[in-house]
Amino acid sequence: MTGAPLTGACLCGAVRFELAVAPEIGGYCHCTRCQRRTGTASSAQALIDGSALSFVAGEELVTGWAPGDGGMEKCFCRTCGAHLGSRHPQTLEFRAIRMSAFDRDPGVPLVYRQHLASAASWELVPDDGLQRFAGQRTGC
């Protein structure tokens, strides 16, 4: 990561954040939940150290939806609806930031595809050499 901190925002710019430590890896999630949340076949995300994330503006506008199965809370701006990332439902520490929320390319290698067992039937998942997992990648 050059030019630290890494910055980002929601679509309307009301929520702004900084990330003091660069994410090391990222990947794609093909679960049905991500498909419905994004309106696409997958969600690209960078795994982060939640303690390195700080909000510069609009933290009060960050709203989360916690699935009933104990999965990660999905967070978005309640003004524009832009997806920001995922956080732990109990600690509220962010664990992932959506790649589209960064202001510039964060330089994070996308190295895996998870939940391929529920990948959208209408989109061909490329054979791009990334690690592939039928379900949840361990360590996420």
Short mmCIF file of N, CA, C and O in Angstrom, two decimals:
data_model
loop_
_atom_site.label_atom_id
_atom_site.label_comp_id
_atom_site.label_asym_id
_atom_site.label_seq_id
_atom_site.Cartn_x
_atom_site.Cartn_y
_atom_site.Cartn_z
N MET A 1 0.85 -1.17 0.00
CA MET A 1 0.00 0.00 0.00
C MET A 1 0.89 1.22 0.00
O MET A 1 1.71 1.41 0.88
N THR A 2 0.76 2.05 -0.98
CA THR A 2 1.51 3.30 -1.02
C THR A 2 0.57 4.45 -0.68
O THR A 2 -0.61 4.41 -0.99
N GLY A 3 1.09 5.46 -0.05
CA GLY A 3 0.28 6.62 0.30
C GLY A 3 -0.71 6.34 1.40
O GLY A 3 -1.87 6.73 1.31
N ALA A 4 -0.29 5.65 2.47
CA ALA A 4 -1.17 5.34 3.60
C ALA A 4 -1.66 6.62 4.24
O ALA A 4 -0.99 7.63 4.17
N PRO A 5 -2.82 6.68 4.83
CA PRO A 5 -3.75 5.56 4.94
C PRO A 5 -4.55 5.37 3.66
O PRO A 5 -4.67 6.26 2.84
N LEU A 6 -5.10 4.18 3.54
CA LEU A 6 -5.99 3.85 2.44
C LEU A 6 -7.36 4.40 2.80
O LEU A 6 -7.82 4.22 3.92
N THR A 7 -8.01 5.09 1.87
CA THR A 7 -9.29 5.73 2.17
C THR A 7 -10.41 5.14 1.33
O THR A 7 -10.17 4.49 0.31
N GLY A 8 -11.63 5.40 1.77
CA GLY A 8 -12.78 4.93 1.03
C GLY A 8 -14.04 5.62 1.50
O GLY A 8 -14.04 6.40 2.45
N ALA A 9 -15.13 5.32 0.80
CA ALA A 9 -16.40 5.97 1.10
C ALA A 9 -17.56 5.17 0.52
O ALA A 9 -17.38 4.27 -0.30
N CYS A 10 -18.74 5.59 0.94
CA CYS A 10 -19.97 5.06 0.34
C CYS A 10 -20.25 5.82 -0.95
O CYS A 10 -19.51 6.75 -1.31
N LEU A 11 -21.31 5.49 -1.63
CA LEU A 11 -21.66 6.10 -2.90
C LEU A 11 -21.92 7.60 -2.79
O LEU A 11 -21.46 8.39 -3.61
N CYS A 12 -22.63 8.04 -1.75
CA CYS A 12 -22.95 9.46 -1.60
C CYS A 12 -21.85 10.24 -0.92
O CYS A 12 -21.88 11.47 -0.90
N GLY A 13 -20.87 9.56 -0.34
CA GLY A 13 -19.74 10.22 0.32
C GLY A 13 -20.00 10.61 1.76
O GLY A 13 -19.11 11.16 2.42
N ALA A 14 -21.17 10.32 2.28
CA ALA A 14 -21.47 10.67 3.67
C ALA A 14 -20.67 9.84 4.67
O ALA A 14 -20.32 10.32 5.74
N VAL A 15 -20.40 8.58 4.33
CA VAL A 15 -19.56 7.72 5.17
C VAL A 15 -18.18 7.68 4.54
O VAL A 15 -18.03 7.35 3.36
N ARG A 16 -17.17 8.05 5.32
CA ARG A 16 -15.77 8.02 4.86
C ARG A 16 -14.96 7.27 5.90
O ARG A 16 -15.20 7.41 7.10
N PHE A 17 -14.00 6.49 5.43
CA PHE A 17 -13.17 5.72 6.34
C PHE A 17 -11.71 5.77 5.91
O PHE A 17 -11.39 6.13 4.78
N GLU A 18 -10.84 5.40 6.85
CA GLU A 18 -9.41 5.24 6.60
C GLU A 18 -9.00 3.88 7.13
O GLU A 18 -9.50 3.42 8.16
N LEU A 19 -8.05 3.28 6.44
CA LEU A 19 -7.50 2.00 6.85
C LEU A 19 -5.99 2.19 6.97
O LEU A 19 -5.31 2.46 6.00
N ALA A 20 -5.49 2.08 8.21
CA ALA A 20 -4.08 2.35 8.49
C ALA A 20 -3.14 1.22 8.08
O ALA A 20 -1.96 1.45 7.86
N VAL A 21 -3.67 0.01 7.99
CA VAL A 21 -2.87 -1.15 7.62
C VAL A 21 -3.49 -1.77 6.38
O VAL A 21 -4.69 -2.06 6.35
N ALA A 22 -2.69 -2.00 5.37
CA ALA A 22 -3.19 -2.55 4.12
C ALA A 22 -3.73 -3.97 4.30
O ALA A 22 -3.14 -4.76 5.04
N PRO A 23 -4.83 -4.28 3.64
CA PRO A 23 -5.30 -5.67 3.65
C PRO A 23 -4.28 -6.56 2.96
O PRO A 23 -3.59 -6.12 2.04
N GLU A 24 -4.16 -7.79 3.44
CA GLU A 24 -3.19 -8.71 2.84
C GLU A 24 -3.77 -9.52 1.71
O GLU A 24 -3.08 -9.81 0.74
N ILE A 25 -5.04 -9.93 1.84
CA ILE A 25 -5.68 -10.72 0.79
C ILE A 25 -7.15 -10.34 0.67
O ILE A 25 -7.72 -9.69 1.54
N GLY A 26 -7.72 -10.81 -0.39
CA GLY A 26 -9.15 -10.64 -0.62
C GLY A 26 -9.64 -11.77 -1.50
O GLY A 26 -8.87 -12.64 -1.91
N GLY A 27 -10.94 -11.73 -1.78
CA GLY A 27 -11.49 -12.76 -2.62
C GLY A 27 -12.92 -12.47 -2.99
O GLY A 27 -13.46 -11.40 -2.71
N TYR A 28 -13.52 -13.46 -3.62
CA TYR A 28 -14.89 -13.36 -4.09
C TYR A 28 -15.77 -14.31 -3.30
O TYR A 28 -15.38 -15.45 -3.05
N CYS A 29 -16.95 -13.84 -2.93
CA CYS A 29 -17.94 -14.70 -2.29
C CYS A 29 -19.10 -14.88 -3.27
O CYS A 29 -19.65 -13.89 -3.77
N HIS A 30 -19.46 -16.13 -3.52
CA HIS A 30 -20.53 -16.46 -4.46
C HIS A 30 -21.79 -16.96 -3.77
O HIS A 30 -22.63 -17.57 -4.41
N CYS A 31 -21.93 -16.71 -2.46
CA CYS A 31 -23.10 -17.20 -1.74
C CYS A 31 -24.37 -16.47 -2.20
O CYS A 31 -24.31 -15.36 -2.74
N THR A 32 -25.49 -17.09 -1.97
CA THR A 32 -26.78 -16.51 -2.36
C THR A 32 -27.00 -15.18 -1.65
O THR A 32 -27.53 -14.24 -2.24
N ARG A 33 -26.56 -15.08 -0.41
CA ARG A 33 -26.73 -13.84 0.35
C ARG A 33 -25.99 -12.68 -0.34
O ARG A 33 -26.52 -11.59 -0.49
N CYS A 34 -24.75 -12.92 -0.77
CA CYS A 34 -23.99 -11.87 -1.48
C CYS A 34 -24.61 -11.55 -2.84
O CYS A 34 -24.62 -10.40 -3.27
N GLN A 35 -25.13 -12.57 -3.51
CA GLN A 35 -25.81 -12.33 -4.79
C GLN A 35 -26.99 -11.38 -4.60
O GLN A 35 -27.15 -10.41 -5.33
N ARG A 36 -27.80 -11.64 -3.61
CA ARG A 36 -28.99 -10.81 -3.37
C ARG A 36 -28.61 -9.43 -2.85
O ARG A 36 -29.25 -8.44 -3.19
N ARG A 37 -27.56 -9.36 -2.05
CA ARG A 37 -27.14 -8.08 -1.48
C ARG A 37 -26.57 -7.16 -2.55
O ARG A 37 -26.80 -5.96 -2.54
N THR A 38 -25.84 -7.73 -3.51
CA THR A 38 -25.18 -6.90 -4.51
C THR A 38 -25.93 -6.81 -5.83
O THR A 38 -25.67 -5.91 -6.62
N GLY A 39 -26.80 -7.78 -6.10
CA GLY A 39 -27.47 -7.82 -7.40
C GLY A 39 -26.56 -8.37 -8.49
O GLY A 39 -26.85 -8.22 -9.67
N THR A 40 -25.47 -9.01 -8.09
CA THR A 40 -24.51 -9.58 -9.04
C THR A 40 -24.23 -11.03 -8.64
O THR A 40 -24.81 -11.54 -7.69
N ALA A 41 -23.33 -11.67 -9.36
CA ALA A 41 -23.02 -13.08 -9.12
C ALA A 41 -22.10 -13.29 -7.92
O ALA A 41 -22.02 -14.39 -7.39
N SER A 42 -21.36 -12.27 -7.50
CA SER A 42 -20.43 -12.42 -6.37
C SER A 42 -20.11 -11.06 -5.77
O SER A 42 -20.45 -10.02 -6.33
N SER A 43 -19.43 -11.12 -4.64
CA SER A 43 -18.99 -9.91 -3.96
C SER A 43 -17.48 -9.97 -3.79
O SER A 43 -16.95 -10.97 -3.29
N ALA A 44 -16.77 -8.94 -4.23
CA ALA A 44 -15.32 -8.87 -4.06
C ALA A 44 -15.01 -8.09 -2.79
O ALA A 44 -15.53 -6.99 -2.59
N GLN A 45 -14.16 -8.65 -1.95
CA GLN A 45 -13.88 -8.03 -0.66
C GLN A 45 -12.43 -8.23 -0.25
O GLN A 45 -11.80 -9.20 -0.64
N ALA A 46 -11.94 -7.28 0.53
CA ALA A 46 -10.60 -7.35 1.11
C ALA A 46 -10.76 -7.67 2.59
O ALA A 46 -11.57 -7.05 3.28
N LEU A 47 -10.00 -8.65 3.07
CA LEU A 47 -10.03 -8.99 4.49
C LEU A 47 -9.13 -8.02 5.22
O LEU A 47 -7.99 -7.80 4.81
N ILE A 48 -9.64 -7.43 6.30
CA ILE A 48 -8.90 -6.37 6.99
C ILE A 48 -8.67 -6.68 8.46
O ILE A 48 -9.35 -7.52 9.04
N ASP A 49 -7.75 -5.94 9.04
CA ASP A 49 -7.55 -5.89 10.49
C ASP A 49 -8.50 -4.80 10.98
O ASP A 49 -8.29 -3.62 10.71
N GLY A 50 -9.57 -5.20 11.64
CA GLY A 50 -10.59 -4.25 12.07
C GLY A 50 -10.08 -3.14 12.96
O GLY A 50 -10.62 -2.04 12.96
N SER A 51 -9.01 -3.40 13.71
CA SER A 51 -8.47 -2.35 14.58
C SER A 51 -7.77 -1.25 13.79
O SER A 51 -7.50 -0.18 14.32
N ALA A 52 -7.50 -1.50 12.51
CA ALA A 52 -6.84 -0.50 11.66
C ALA A 52 -7.84 0.40 10.93
O ALA A 52 -7.45 1.32 10.23
N LEU A 53 -9.14 0.13 11.10
CA LEU A 53 -10.18 0.90 10.42
C LEU A 53 -10.69 2.01 11.33
O LEU A 53 -10.98 1.78 12.50
N SER A 54 -10.79 3.21 10.78
CA SER A 54 -11.41 4.31 11.51
C SER A 54 -12.32 5.08 10.57
O SER A 54 -12.03 5.20 9.37
N PHE A 55 -13.40 5.59 11.11
CA PHE A 55 -14.33 6.39 10.32
C PHE A 55 -13.97 7.85 10.46
O PHE A 55 -13.77 8.35 11.56
N VAL A 56 -13.88 8.53 9.34
CA VAL A 56 -13.56 9.95 9.29
C VAL A 56 -14.85 10.77 9.32
O VAL A 56 -14.89 11.86 9.86
N ALA A 57 -15.91 10.21 8.74
CA ALA A 57 -17.21 10.89 8.70
C ALA A 57 -18.30 9.84 8.56
O ALA A 57 -18.10 8.79 7.96
N GLY A 58 -19.45 10.14 9.11
CA GLY A 58 -20.66 9.36 8.88
C GLY A 58 -20.76 8.02 9.55
O GLY A 58 -21.61 7.21 9.16
N GLU A 59 -19.97 7.76 10.57
CA GLU A 59 -20.06 6.44 11.23
C GLU A 59 -21.49 6.17 11.72
O GLU A 59 -21.95 5.03 11.68
N GLU A 60 -22.19 7.21 12.12
CA GLU A 60 -23.57 7.04 12.60
C GLU A 60 -24.53 6.61 11.49
O GLU A 60 -25.65 6.16 11.76
N LEU A 61 -24.10 6.72 10.24
CA LEU A 61 -24.92 6.31 9.10
C LEU A 61 -24.69 4.86 8.70
O LEU A 61 -25.39 4.33 7.84
N VAL A 62 -23.71 4.22 9.31
CA VAL A 62 -23.43 2.82 9.00
C VAL A 62 -24.48 1.95 9.70
O VAL A 62 -24.63 1.99 10.91
N THR A 63 -25.21 1.22 8.89
CA THR A 63 -26.26 0.35 9.38
C THR A 63 -25.91 -1.08 9.02
O THR A 63 -25.37 -1.33 7.95
N GLY A 64 -26.22 -1.99 9.92
CA GLY A 64 -25.91 -3.38 9.66
C GLY A 64 -27.14 -4.26 9.69
O GLY A 64 -28.13 -3.96 10.35
N TRP A 65 -27.06 -5.34 8.95
CA TRP A 65 -28.08 -6.38 8.97
C TRP A 65 -27.39 -7.67 9.35
O TRP A 65 -26.43 -8.10 8.69
N ALA A 66 -27.83 -8.26 10.45
CA ALA A 66 -27.25 -9.50 10.93
C ALA A 66 -28.15 -10.66 10.55
O ALA A 66 -29.31 -10.69 10.96
N PRO A 67 -27.65 -11.61 9.76
CA PRO A 67 -28.47 -12.77 9.42
C PRO A 67 -28.75 -13.60 10.66
O PRO A 67 -27.96 -13.61 11.61
N GLY A 68 -29.86 -14.26 10.68
CA GLY A 68 -30.27 -15.04 11.84
C GLY A 68 -29.41 -16.24 12.14
O GLY A 68 -29.48 -16.80 13.23
N ASP A 69 -28.55 -16.64 11.21
CA ASP A 69 -27.74 -17.84 11.41
C ASP A 69 -26.40 -17.55 12.08
O ASP A 69 -25.54 -18.42 12.16
N GLY A 70 -26.19 -16.32 12.55
CA GLY A 70 -24.94 -15.98 13.22
C GLY A 70 -23.83 -15.54 12.28
O GLY A 70 -22.71 -15.35 12.71
N GLY A 71 -24.13 -15.39 11.00
CA GLY A 71 -23.12 -14.94 10.04
C GLY A 71 -22.71 -13.50 10.27
O GLY A 71 -23.28 -12.79 11.10
N MET A 72 -21.73 -13.09 9.53
CA MET A 72 -21.22 -11.72 9.65
C MET A 72 -22.31 -10.70 9.32
O MET A 72 -23.09 -10.92 8.40
N GLU A 73 -22.32 -9.61 10.07
CA GLU A 73 -23.27 -8.54 9.82
C GLU A 73 -22.86 -7.79 8.55
O GLU A 73 -21.70 -7.44 8.38
N LYS A 74 -23.80 -7.57 7.66
CA LYS A 74 -23.54 -6.86 6.40
C LYS A 74 -23.84 -5.39 6.62
O LYS A 74 -24.92 -5.02 7.07
N CYS A 75 -22.89 -4.52 6.30
CA CYS A 75 -23.00 -3.09 6.61
C CYS A 75 -23.10 -2.23 5.36
O CYS A 75 -22.45 -2.51 4.36
N PHE A 76 -23.91 -1.19 5.47
CA PHE A 76 -24.15 -0.30 4.35
C PHE A 76 -24.45 1.10 4.87
O PHE A 76 -24.71 1.30 6.06
N CYS A 77 -24.41 2.08 3.98
CA CYS A 77 -24.77 3.45 4.32
C CYS A 77 -26.29 3.55 4.28
O CYS A 77 -26.89 3.21 3.26
N ARG A 78 -26.89 4.02 5.33
CA ARG A 78 -28.35 4.09 5.34
C ARG A 78 -28.88 5.25 4.50
O ARG A 78 -30.07 5.31 4.22
N THR A 79 -28.01 6.16 4.04
CA THR A 79 -28.44 7.24 3.17
C THR A 79 -28.52 6.77 1.72
O THR A 79 -29.55 6.94 1.06
N CYS A 80 -27.46 6.17 1.21
CA CYS A 80 -27.42 5.79 -0.21
C CYS A 80 -27.53 4.29 -0.45
O CYS A 80 -27.73 3.86 -1.58
N GLY A 81 -27.39 3.48 0.60
CA GLY A 81 -27.50 2.03 0.47
C GLY A 81 -26.24 1.33 -0.01
O GLY A 81 -26.25 0.12 -0.19
N ALA A 82 -25.15 2.06 -0.20
CA ALA A 82 -23.91 1.45 -0.69
C ALA A 82 -23.37 0.46 0.33
O ALA A 82 -23.34 0.71 1.53
N HIS A 83 -22.89 -0.68 -0.18
CA HIS A 83 -22.32 -1.72 0.66
C HIS A 83 -20.90 -1.34 1.06
O HIS A 83 -20.10 -0.95 0.22
N LEU A 84 -20.60 -1.44 2.34
CA LEU A 84 -19.29 -1.06 2.86
C LEU A 84 -18.44 -2.25 3.27
O LEU A 84 -17.24 -2.27 3.02
N GLY A 85 -19.02 -3.21 3.94
CA GLY A 85 -18.24 -4.35 4.39
C GLY A 85 -19.01 -5.22 5.34
O GLY A 85 -20.23 -5.12 5.46
N SER A 86 -18.29 -6.08 6.04
CA SER A 86 -18.87 -7.01 7.00
C SER A 86 -18.17 -6.84 8.34
O SER A 86 -16.97 -6.61 8.40
N ARG A 87 -18.96 -6.97 9.40
CA ARG A 87 -18.39 -6.88 10.74
C ARG A 87 -18.94 -8.00 11.61
O ARG A 87 -20.01 -8.56 11.34
N HIS A 88 -18.20 -8.31 12.66
CA HIS A 88 -18.58 -9.35 13.59
C HIS A 88 -19.84 -8.90 14.33
O HIS A 88 -19.90 -7.76 14.82
N PRO A 89 -20.87 -9.75 14.42
CA PRO A 89 -22.14 -9.30 15.02
C PRO A 89 -22.07 -8.96 16.51
O PRO A 89 -22.86 -8.15 16.97
N GLN A 90 -21.13 -9.54 17.25
CA GLN A 90 -21.03 -9.22 18.67
C GLN A 90 -20.03 -8.09 18.95
O GLN A 90 -20.33 -7.16 19.70
N THR A 91 -18.86 -8.15 18.37
CA THR A 91 -17.83 -7.15 18.67
C THR A 91 -17.97 -5.90 17.80
O THR A 91 -17.41 -4.87 18.12
N LEU A 92 -18.71 -6.02 16.68
CA LEU A 92 -18.90 -4.94 15.70
C LEU A 92 -17.58 -4.51 15.04
O LEU A 92 -17.51 -3.45 14.44
N GLU A 93 -16.56 -5.36 15.15
CA GLU A 93 -15.29 -5.07 14.47
C GLU A 93 -15.40 -5.49 13.01
O GLU A 93 -15.81 -6.62 12.72
N PHE A 94 -15.05 -4.59 12.11
CA PHE A 94 -15.08 -4.90 10.69
C PHE A 94 -14.02 -5.94 10.37
O PHE A 94 -12.91 -5.89 10.90
N ARG A 95 -14.36 -6.89 9.51
CA ARG A 95 -13.45 -7.95 9.08
C ARG A 95 -13.18 -7.89 7.58
O ARG A 95 -12.21 -8.45 7.12
N ALA A 96 -14.08 -7.24 6.84
CA ALA A 96 -13.93 -7.16 5.39
C ALA A 96 -14.48 -5.83 4.89
O ALA A 96 -15.45 -5.32 5.44
N ILE A 97 -13.85 -5.30 3.87
CA ILE A 97 -14.32 -4.09 3.19
C ILE A 97 -14.55 -4.46 1.73
O ILE A 97 -13.71 -5.11 1.11
N ARG A 98 -15.67 -4.04 1.17
CA ARG A 98 -15.96 -4.30 -0.23
C ARG A 98 -14.96 -3.54 -1.09
O ARG A 98 -14.67 -2.35 -0.84
N MET A 99 -14.45 -4.19 -2.10
CA MET A 99 -13.43 -3.58 -2.96
C MET A 99 -13.94 -2.27 -3.58
O MET A 99 -13.18 -1.33 -3.76
N SER A 100 -15.22 -2.20 -3.87
CA SER A 100 -15.79 -1.01 -4.50
C SER A 100 -15.84 0.19 -3.56
O SER A 100 -16.05 1.32 -4.02
N ALA A 101 -15.66 -0.01 -2.26
CA ALA A 101 -15.72 1.10 -1.31
C ALA A 101 -14.40 1.89 -1.23
O ALA A 101 -14.39 3.01 -0.74
N PHE A 102 -13.30 1.31 -1.71
CA PHE A 102 -12.02 2.02 -1.67
C PHE A 102 -11.98 3.14 -2.70
O PHE A 102 -12.51 3.00 -3.80
N ASP A 103 -11.32 4.23 -2.36
CA ASP A 103 -11.17 5.36 -3.28
C ASP A 103 -10.25 5.04 -4.45
O ASP A 103 -10.36 5.65 -5.51
N ARG A 104 -9.31 4.12 -4.24
CA ARG A 104 -8.38 3.74 -5.29
C ARG A 104 -8.06 2.27 -5.13
O ARG A 104 -8.47 1.64 -4.14
N ASP A 105 -7.36 1.73 -6.07
CA ASP A 105 -6.98 0.32 -6.00
C ASP A 105 -6.14 0.11 -4.74
O ASP A 105 -5.07 0.71 -4.60
N PRO A 106 -6.61 -0.75 -3.83
CA PRO A 106 -5.84 -0.96 -2.61
C PRO A 106 -4.65 -1.88 -2.79
O PRO A 106 -3.87 -2.08 -1.85
N GLY A 107 -4.48 -2.45 -3.98
CA GLY A 107 -3.34 -3.32 -4.22
C GLY A 107 -3.46 -4.67 -3.54
O GLY A 107 -2.46 -5.32 -3.26
N VAL A 108 -4.67 -5.09 -3.27
CA VAL A 108 -4.92 -6.35 -2.57
C VAL A 108 -5.08 -7.48 -3.57
O VAL A 108 -5.92 -7.39 -4.47
N PRO A 109 -4.30 -8.54 -3.44
CA PRO A 109 -4.50 -9.66 -4.35
C PRO A 109 -5.77 -10.43 -3.99
O PRO A 109 -5.98 -10.78 -2.83
N LEU A 110 -6.64 -10.64 -4.98
CA LEU A 110 -7.82 -11.46 -4.78
C LEU A 110 -7.40 -12.90 -5.06
O LEU A 110 -7.02 -13.23 -6.18
N VAL A 111 -7.41 -13.74 -4.02
CA VAL A 111 -6.79 -15.05 -4.12
C VAL A 111 -7.75 -16.23 -3.97
O VAL A 111 -7.33 -17.38 -4.10
N TYR A 112 -9.02 -16.00 -3.68
CA TYR A 112 -9.93 -17.12 -3.48
C TYR A 112 -11.33 -16.81 -4.00
O TYR A 112 -11.70 -15.66 -4.21
N ARG A 113 -12.09 -17.89 -4.20
CA ARG A 113 -13.51 -17.84 -4.50
C ARG A 113 -14.17 -18.81 -3.53
O ARG A 113 -13.80 -19.98 -3.48
N GLN A 114 -15.13 -18.32 -2.74
CA GLN A 114 -15.79 -19.18 -1.76
C GLN A 114 -17.28 -19.30 -2.07
O GLN A 114 -17.83 -18.50 -2.82
N HIS A 115 -17.90 -20.30 -1.49
CA HIS A 115 -19.32 -20.63 -1.67
C HIS A 115 -19.66 -20.91 -3.12
O HIS A 115 -20.73 -20.54 -3.62
N LEU A 116 -18.77 -21.63 -3.80
CA LEU A 116 -19.01 -21.97 -5.20
C LEU A 116 -20.17 -22.95 -5.36
O LEU A 116 -20.78 -23.00 -6.43
N ALA A 117 -20.52 -23.69 -4.32
CA ALA A 117 -21.65 -24.61 -4.40
C ALA A 117 -22.96 -23.86 -4.63
O ALA A 117 -23.92 -24.44 -5.15
N SER A 118 -23.00 -22.59 -4.26
CA SER A 118 -24.22 -21.80 -4.47
C SER A 118 -24.02 -20.69 -5.50
O SER A 118 -24.79 -19.74 -5.55
N ALA A 119 -23.01 -20.83 -6.34
CA ALA A 119 -22.75 -19.83 -7.39
C ALA A 119 -23.96 -19.73 -8.32
O ALA A 119 -24.68 -20.70 -8.54
N ALA A 120 -24.19 -18.53 -8.82
CA ALA A 120 -25.32 -18.28 -9.72
C ALA A 120 -25.21 -19.14 -10.97
O ALA A 120 -24.16 -19.19 -11.61
N SER A 121 -26.30 -19.80 -11.32
CA SER A 121 -26.31 -20.67 -12.50
C SER A 121 -26.22 -19.87 -13.79
O SER A 121 -25.82 -20.39 -14.82
N TRP A 122 -26.55 -18.60 -13.74
CA TRP A 122 -26.59 -17.75 -14.94
C TRP A 122 -25.28 -17.07 -15.26
O TRP A 122 -25.18 -16.35 -16.23
N GLU A 123 -24.25 -17.29 -14.44
CA GLU A 123 -22.95 -16.71 -14.75
C GLU A 123 -21.86 -17.76 -14.61
O GLU A 123 -21.75 -18.42 -13.58
N LEU A 124 -21.05 -17.88 -15.63
CA LEU A 124 -19.95 -18.83 -15.61
C LEU A 124 -18.83 -18.30 -14.70
O LEU A 124 -18.36 -17.18 -14.88
N VAL A 125 -18.45 -19.10 -13.70
CA VAL A 125 -17.35 -18.72 -12.82
C VAL A 125 -16.05 -19.04 -13.57
O VAL A 125 -15.83 -20.17 -13.98
N PRO A 126 -15.20 -18.04 -13.76
CA PRO A 126 -13.99 -18.26 -14.55
C PRO A 126 -13.02 -19.23 -13.88
O PRO A 126 -12.92 -19.29 -12.66
N ASP A 127 -12.30 -19.96 -14.68
CA ASP A 127 -11.23 -20.82 -14.20
C ASP A 127 -9.95 -19.97 -14.21
O ASP A 127 -9.15 -20.03 -15.13
N ASP A 128 -9.81 -19.14 -13.18
CA ASP A 128 -8.76 -18.13 -13.15
C ASP A 128 -7.59 -18.47 -12.24
O ASP A 128 -6.73 -17.64 -11.98
N GLY A 129 -7.56 -19.70 -11.74
CA GLY A 129 -6.43 -20.13 -10.91
C GLY A 129 -6.54 -19.74 -9.44
O GLY A 129 -5.65 -20.07 -8.66
N LEU A 130 -7.61 -19.05 -9.05
CA LEU A 130 -7.78 -18.69 -7.65
C LEU A 130 -8.15 -19.93 -6.84
O LEU A 130 -8.72 -20.89 -7.37
N GLN A 131 -7.83 -19.92 -5.54
CA GLN A 131 -8.24 -21.01 -4.66
C GLN A 131 -9.76 -21.09 -4.69
O GLN A 131 -10.44 -20.06 -4.68
N ARG A 132 -10.28 -22.31 -4.72
CA ARG A 132 -11.73 -22.50 -4.83
C ARG A 132 -12.24 -23.29 -3.64
O ARG A 132 -11.64 -24.30 -3.24
N PHE A 133 -13.37 -22.84 -3.08
CA PHE A 133 -13.98 -23.48 -1.93
C PHE A 133 -15.47 -23.65 -2.20
O PHE A 133 -16.15 -22.70 -2.58
N ALA A 134 -15.97 -24.87 -1.98
CA ALA A 134 -17.41 -25.13 -2.18
C ALA A 134 -18.24 -24.33 -1.19
O ALA A 134 -19.33 -23.88 -1.52
N GLY A 135 -17.73 -24.18 0.03
CA GLY A 135 -18.43 -23.43 1.07
C GLY A 135 -17.58 -22.28 1.57
O GLY A 135 -16.81 -21.68 0.81
N GLN A 136 -17.68 -22.03 2.86
CA GLN A 136 -16.93 -20.94 3.50
C GLN A 136 -15.44 -21.26 3.52
O GLN A 136 -15.05 -22.35 3.93
N ARG A 137 -14.65 -20.32 3.10
CA ARG A 137 -13.19 -20.44 3.21
C ARG A 137 -12.86 -20.34 4.69
O ARG A 137 -13.33 -19.43 5.37
N THR A 138 -12.06 -21.24 5.21
CA THR A 138 -11.68 -21.14 6.62
C THR A 138 -10.77 -19.95 6.82
O THR A 138 -9.98 -19.59 5.93
N GLY A 139 -10.90 -19.29 7.94
CA GLY A 139 -10.08 -18.12 8.23
C GLY A 139 -10.73 -16.81 7.83
O GLY A 139 -10.15 -15.76 8.00
N CYS A 140 -11.96 -16.86 7.30
CA CYS A 140 -12.65 -15.62 6.92
C CYS A 140 -13.39 -15.04 8.09
O CYS A 140 -13.89 -15.72 8.90
#
